[in-house]
mmCIF file of N, CA and C in Angstrom:
data_model
loop_
_atom_site.group_PDB
_atom_site.id
_atom_site.type_symbol
_atom_site.label_atom_id
_atom_site.label_comp_id
_atom_site.label_asym_id
_atom_site.label_seq_id
_atom_site.Cartn_x
_atom_site.Cartn_y
_atom_site.Cartn_z
ATOM 1 N N LEU A 281 336.316 -57.732 17.882
ATOM 2 C CA LEU A 281 335.052 -56.980 17.725
ATOM 3 C C LEU A 281 335.348 -55.472 17.838
ATOM 4 N N PHE A 282 336.246 -55.111 18.726
ATOM 5 C CA PHE A 282 336.555 -53.638 18.858
ATOM 6 C C PHE A 282 337.141 -53.117 17.536
ATOM 7 N N ARG A 283 338.015 -53.889 16.922
ATOM 8 C CA ARG A 283 338.650 -53.464 15.678
ATOM 9 C C ARG A 283 337.595 -53.303 14.584
ATOM 10 N N SER A 284 336.639 -54.241 14.568
ATOM 11 C CA SER A 284 335.612 -54.108 13.554
ATOM 12 C C SER A 284 334.737 -52.893 13.787
ATOM 13 N N LEU A 285 334.471 -52.507 15.044
ATOM 14 C CA LEU A 285 333.665 -51.306 15.367
ATOM 15 C C LEU A 285 334.428 -50.040 14.984
ATOM 16 N N VAL A 286 335.754 -50.086 15.177
ATOM 17 C CA VAL A 286 336.554 -48.907 14.757
ATOM 18 C C VAL A 286 336.515 -48.746 13.321
ATOM 19 N N TYR A 287 336.642 -49.829 12.575
ATOM 20 C CA TYR A 287 336.632 -49.739 11.084
ATOM 21 C C TYR A 287 335.274 -49.264 10.642
ATOM 22 N N GLN A 288 334.207 -49.781 11.296
ATOM 23 C CA GLN A 288 332.837 -49.383 10.923
ATOM 24 C C GLN A 288 332.569 -47.909 11.209
ATOM 25 N N SER A 289 333.332 -47.310 12.092
ATOM 26 C CA SER A 289 333.098 -45.836 12.313
ATOM 27 C C SER A 289 333.734 -45.028 11.257
ATOM 28 N N PHE A 290 334.808 -45.504 10.566
ATOM 29 C CA PHE A 290 335.451 -44.761 9.508
ATOM 30 C C PHE A 290 334.891 -45.024 8.117
ATOM 31 N N VAL A 291 334.194 -46.104 7.902
ATOM 32 C CA VAL A 291 333.632 -46.420 6.616
ATOM 33 C C VAL A 291 332.604 -45.324 6.187
ATOM 34 N N PRO A 292 331.720 -44.928 7.024
ATOM 35 C CA PRO A 292 330.795 -43.862 6.619
ATOM 36 C C PRO A 292 331.486 -42.526 6.296
ATOM 37 N N LEU A 293 332.578 -42.223 6.982
ATOM 38 C CA LEU A 293 333.298 -41.057 6.690
ATOM 39 C C LEU A 293 333.832 -41.054 5.274
ATOM 40 N N LEU A 294 334.344 -42.187 4.907
ATOM 41 C CA LEU A 294 334.976 -42.300 3.529
ATOM 42 C C LEU A 294 333.949 -42.493 2.387
ATOM 43 N N THR A 295 332.823 -43.133 2.697
ATOM 44 C CA THR A 295 331.880 -43.495 1.639
ATOM 45 C C THR A 295 330.677 -42.571 1.570
ATOM 46 N N ALA A 296 330.413 -41.911 2.593
ATOM 47 C CA ALA A 296 329.148 -41.038 2.644
ATOM 48 C C ALA A 296 329.426 -39.557 2.948
ATOM 49 N N TYR A 297 329.983 -39.329 4.140
ATOM 50 C CA TYR A 297 330.094 -37.928 4.594
ATOM 51 C C TYR A 297 331.152 -37.128 3.928
ATOM 52 N N PHE A 298 332.341 -37.698 3.700
ATOM 53 C CA PHE A 298 333.348 -36.979 3.000
ATOM 54 C C PHE A 298 333.011 -36.586 1.524
ATOM 55 N N PRO A 299 332.549 -37.531 0.738
ATOM 56 C CA PRO A 299 332.174 -37.191 -0.595
ATOM 57 C C PRO A 299 330.983 -36.203 -0.734
ATOM 58 N N ALA A 300 329.945 -36.435 0.127
ATOM 59 C CA ALA A 300 328.781 -35.549 0.116
ATOM 60 C C ALA A 300 329.151 -34.239 0.639
ATOM 61 N N GLY A 301 329.955 -34.136 1.600
ATOM 62 C CA GLY A 301 330.404 -32.810 2.194
ATOM 63 C C GLY A 301 331.248 -32.047 1.158
ATOM 64 N N THR A 302 332.095 -32.784 0.424
ATOM 65 C CA THR A 302 332.842 -32.150 -0.650
ATOM 66 C C THR A 302 331.934 -31.539 -1.721
ATOM 67 N N VAL A 303 330.920 -32.252 -2.144
ATOM 68 C CA VAL A 303 330.031 -31.735 -3.170
ATOM 69 C C VAL A 303 329.261 -30.561 -2.672
ATOM 70 N N VAL A 304 328.935 -30.491 -1.355
ATOM 71 C CA VAL A 304 328.171 -29.367 -0.823
ATOM 72 C C VAL A 304 329.124 -28.168 -0.600
ATOM 73 N N LEU A 305 330.314 -28.400 -0.106
ATOM 74 C CA LEU A 305 331.142 -27.340 0.335
ATOM 75 C C LEU A 305 331.967 -26.670 -0.805
ATOM 76 N N LEU A 306 332.379 -27.424 -1.798
ATOM 77 C CA LEU A 306 333.202 -26.897 -2.863
ATOM 78 C C LEU A 306 332.511 -25.736 -3.622
ATOM 79 N N PRO A 307 331.228 -25.820 -3.935
ATOM 80 C CA PRO A 307 330.613 -24.692 -4.626
ATOM 81 C C PRO A 307 330.583 -23.374 -3.798
ATOM 82 N N LEU A 308 330.564 -23.537 -2.470
ATOM 83 C CA LEU A 308 330.585 -22.386 -1.600
ATOM 84 C C LEU A 308 331.929 -21.567 -1.751
ATOM 85 N N PHE A 309 332.982 -22.255 -2.103
ATOM 86 C CA PHE A 309 334.265 -21.679 -2.307
ATOM 87 C C PHE A 309 334.537 -21.335 -3.760
ATOM 88 N N GLY A 310 333.567 -21.534 -4.656
ATOM 89 C CA GLY A 310 333.650 -21.188 -6.018
ATOM 90 C C GLY A 310 334.323 -22.263 -6.884
ATOM 91 N N ILE A 311 334.480 -23.427 -6.378
ATOM 92 C CA ILE A 311 335.057 -24.528 -7.120
ATOM 93 C C ILE A 311 333.968 -25.453 -7.620
ATOM 94 N N THR A 312 333.882 -25.727 -8.870
ATOM 95 C CA THR A 312 332.893 -26.592 -9.414
ATOM 96 C C THR A 312 333.549 -27.746 -10.124
ATOM 97 N N LEU A 313 333.278 -28.978 -9.627
ATOM 98 C CA LEU A 313 333.837 -30.153 -10.163
ATOM 99 C C LEU A 313 332.651 -31.113 -10.481
ATOM 100 N N THR A 314 332.327 -31.294 -11.717
ATOM 101 C CA THR A 314 331.182 -32.085 -12.107
ATOM 102 C C THR A 314 331.433 -33.579 -11.950
ATOM 103 N N ASN A 315 332.708 -34.020 -12.045
ATOM 104 C CA ASN A 315 333.003 -35.428 -11.979
ATOM 105 C C ASN A 315 332.853 -35.943 -10.523
ATOM 106 N N ILE A 316 333.065 -35.072 -9.560
ATOM 107 C CA ILE A 316 332.971 -35.509 -8.148
ATOM 108 C C ILE A 316 331.488 -35.930 -7.862
ATOM 109 N N SER A 317 330.578 -35.217 -8.417
ATOM 110 C CA SER A 317 329.164 -35.532 -8.090
ATOM 111 C C SER A 317 328.766 -36.907 -8.620
ATOM 112 N N ILE A 318 329.378 -37.365 -9.656
ATOM 113 C CA ILE A 318 329.131 -38.714 -10.117
ATOM 114 C C ILE A 318 329.733 -39.724 -9.158
ATOM 115 N N PHE A 319 330.879 -39.456 -8.627
ATOM 116 C CA PHE A 319 331.543 -40.364 -7.633
ATOM 117 C C PHE A 319 330.795 -40.459 -6.332
ATOM 118 N N VAL A 320 330.181 -39.341 -5.941
ATOM 119 C CA VAL A 320 329.469 -39.316 -4.651
ATOM 120 C C VAL A 320 328.231 -40.311 -4.692
ATOM 121 N N LEU A 321 327.522 -40.376 -5.774
ATOM 122 C CA LEU A 321 326.422 -41.302 -5.907
ATOM 123 C C LEU A 321 326.878 -42.724 -5.723
ATOM 124 N N TYR A 322 327.985 -43.089 -6.348
ATOM 125 C CA TYR A 322 328.485 -44.493 -6.211
ATOM 126 C C TYR A 322 329.083 -44.775 -4.874
ATOM 127 N N ALA A 323 329.721 -43.804 -4.315
ATOM 128 C CA ALA A 323 330.277 -43.968 -2.951
ATOM 129 C C ALA A 323 329.237 -44.158 -1.945
ATOM 130 N N CYS A 324 328.176 -43.445 -2.025
ATOM 131 C CA CYS A 324 327.050 -43.564 -1.018
ATOM 132 C C CYS A 324 326.343 -44.857 -1.213
ATOM 133 N N CYS A 325 326.246 -45.371 -2.445
ATOM 134 C CA CYS A 325 325.588 -46.642 -2.687
ATOM 135 C C CYS A 325 326.415 -47.875 -2.236
ATOM 136 N N THR A 326 327.687 -47.714 -2.242
ATOM 137 C CA THR A 326 328.533 -48.835 -1.848
ATOM 138 C C THR A 326 328.701 -48.969 -0.370
ATOM 139 N N HIS A 327 328.259 -48.006 0.427
ATOM 140 C CA HIS A 327 328.427 -48.017 1.815
ATOM 141 C C HIS A 327 327.871 -49.313 2.478
ATOM 142 N N PRO A 328 326.620 -49.684 2.218
ATOM 143 C CA PRO A 328 326.127 -50.922 2.900
ATOM 144 C C PRO A 328 326.940 -52.147 2.484
ATOM 145 N N PHE A 329 327.375 -52.288 1.287
ATOM 146 C CA PHE A 329 328.191 -53.425 0.869
ATOM 147 C C PHE A 329 329.523 -53.469 1.555
ATOM 148 N N ILE A 330 330.162 -52.358 1.614
ATOM 149 C CA ILE A 330 331.495 -52.256 2.238
ATOM 150 C C ILE A 330 331.364 -52.538 3.747
ATOM 151 N N ASP A 331 330.282 -52.007 4.328
ATOM 152 C CA ASP A 331 330.110 -52.171 5.738
ATOM 153 C C ASP A 331 329.930 -53.683 6.085
ATOM 154 N N ALA A 332 329.077 -54.347 5.367
ATOM 155 C CA ALA A 332 328.848 -55.768 5.617
ATOM 156 C C ALA A 332 330.077 -56.623 5.305
ATOM 157 N N LEU A 333 330.799 -56.287 4.245
ATOM 158 C CA LEU A 333 332.042 -57.072 3.907
ATOM 159 C C LEU A 333 333.091 -56.834 4.956
ATOM 160 N N LEU A 334 333.199 -55.660 5.472
ATOM 161 C CA LEU A 334 334.125 -55.331 6.563
ATOM 162 C C LEU A 334 333.856 -56.174 7.785
ATOM 163 N N LEU A 335 332.621 -56.267 8.111
ATOM 164 C CA LEU A 335 332.234 -57.095 9.259
ATOM 165 C C LEU A 335 332.571 -58.551 9.043
ATOM 166 N N MET A 336 332.367 -59.075 7.859
ATOM 167 C CA MET A 336 332.636 -60.477 7.642
ATOM 168 C C MET A 336 334.078 -60.803 7.585
ATOM 169 N N LEU A 337 334.892 -59.817 7.180
ATOM 170 C CA LEU A 337 336.329 -60.073 7.099
ATOM 171 C C LEU A 337 337.117 -59.779 8.374
ATOM 172 N N THR A 338 336.547 -59.003 9.288
ATOM 173 C CA THR A 338 337.301 -58.662 10.535
ATOM 174 C C THR A 338 336.898 -59.578 11.721
ATOM 175 N N ILE A 339 335.763 -60.160 11.794
ATOM 176 C CA ILE A 339 335.392 -61.094 12.860
ATOM 177 C C ILE A 339 335.752 -62.459 12.427
ATOM 178 N N THR A 340 336.523 -63.160 13.229
ATOM 179 C CA THR A 340 337.109 -64.413 12.896
ATOM 180 C C THR A 340 336.112 -65.465 12.431
ATOM 181 N N GLU A 341 335.082 -65.700 13.251
ATOM 182 C CA GLU A 341 334.035 -66.697 12.942
ATOM 183 C C GLU A 341 333.286 -66.399 11.622
ATOM 184 N N TYR A 342 333.024 -65.129 11.475
ATOM 185 C CA TYR A 342 332.318 -64.718 10.234
ATOM 186 C C TYR A 342 333.194 -64.914 9.024
ATOM 187 N N ARG A 343 334.483 -64.613 9.187
ATOM 188 C CA ARG A 343 335.461 -64.791 8.089
ATOM 189 C C ARG A 343 335.574 -66.252 7.678
ATOM 190 N N LYS A 344 335.665 -67.129 8.678
ATOM 191 C CA LYS A 344 335.771 -68.597 8.431
ATOM 192 C C LYS A 344 334.528 -69.052 7.655
ATOM 193 N N ALA A 345 333.379 -68.631 8.114
ATOM 194 C CA ALA A 345 332.085 -69.063 7.455
ATOM 195 C C ALA A 345 331.973 -68.474 6.055
ATOM 196 N N PHE A 346 332.400 -67.260 5.857
ATOM 197 C CA PHE A 346 332.339 -66.591 4.553
ATOM 198 C C PHE A 346 333.254 -67.326 3.572
ATOM 199 N N PHE A 347 334.534 -67.565 3.943
ATOM 200 C CA PHE A 347 335.389 -68.243 3.037
ATOM 201 C C PHE A 347 334.958 -69.670 2.728
ATOM 202 N N THR A 348 334.442 -70.366 3.743
ATOM 203 C CA THR A 348 333.918 -71.685 3.524
ATOM 204 C C THR A 348 332.725 -71.681 2.559
ATOM 205 N N LEU A 349 331.826 -70.703 2.789
ATOM 206 C CA LEU A 349 330.624 -70.607 1.911
ATOM 207 C C LEU A 349 331.002 -70.257 0.452
ATOM 208 N N VAL A 350 331.993 -69.425 0.274
ATOM 209 C CA VAL A 350 332.405 -69.006 -1.072
ATOM 210 C C VAL A 350 333.213 -70.148 -1.735
ATOM 211 N N GLY A 351 333.769 -71.089 -0.956
ATOM 212 C CA GLY A 351 334.557 -72.169 -1.558
ATOM 213 C C GLY A 351 336.065 -71.895 -1.464
ATOM 214 N N MET A 352 336.419 -71.015 -0.644
ATOM 215 C CA MET A 352 337.861 -70.668 -0.533
ATOM 216 C C MET A 352 338.316 -71.033 0.915
ATOM 217 N N SER A 353 338.029 -72.287 1.307
ATOM 218 C CA SER A 353 338.444 -72.716 2.631
ATOM 219 C C SER A 353 339.949 -72.721 2.875
ATOM 220 N N ARG A 354 340.739 -72.700 1.833
ATOM 221 C CA ARG A 354 342.162 -72.656 1.973
ATOM 222 C C ARG A 354 342.597 -71.272 2.563
ATOM 223 N N LEU A 355 341.842 -70.235 2.282
ATOM 224 C CA LEU A 355 342.158 -68.919 2.796
ATOM 225 C C LEU A 355 341.867 -68.807 4.277
ATOM 226 N N VAL A 356 341.035 -69.623 4.822
ATOM 227 C CA VAL A 356 340.738 -69.595 6.247
ATOM 228 C C VAL A 356 342.005 -69.884 7.007
ATOM 229 N N ARG A 357 342.789 -70.882 6.598
ATOM 230 C CA ARG A 357 344.029 -71.162 7.271
ATOM 231 C C ARG A 357 345.074 -70.079 7.065
ATOM 232 N N ALA A 358 345.042 -69.357 5.977
ATOM 233 C CA ALA A 358 346.031 -68.335 5.660
ATOM 234 C C ALA A 358 345.793 -67.134 6.566
ATOM 235 N N PHE A 359 344.561 -66.792 6.927
ATOM 236 C CA PHE A 359 344.283 -65.618 7.715
ATOM 237 C C PHE A 359 344.352 -65.874 9.220
ATOM 238 N N ASP A 360 344.374 -67.138 9.671
ATOM 239 C CA ASP A 360 344.436 -67.433 11.085
ATOM 240 C C ASP A 360 345.726 -67.177 11.657
#
């Protein structure tokens, strides 16, 4: 559970704060990158998906239930 909480603290940094901060701060230094603003939208939208997936894959009981539900019960034994 602790490992999952540590991972969950870094996911918002990579998917929301870092891309949004880059888009806000780069124009202050005179750097304009239009392609990064497109990436920020998708990065912020994927945050809830990545957060939930991270929880399911790091907690053992959730991982077993997820792989069984998806039909990949052979992977349950591989990750144990």
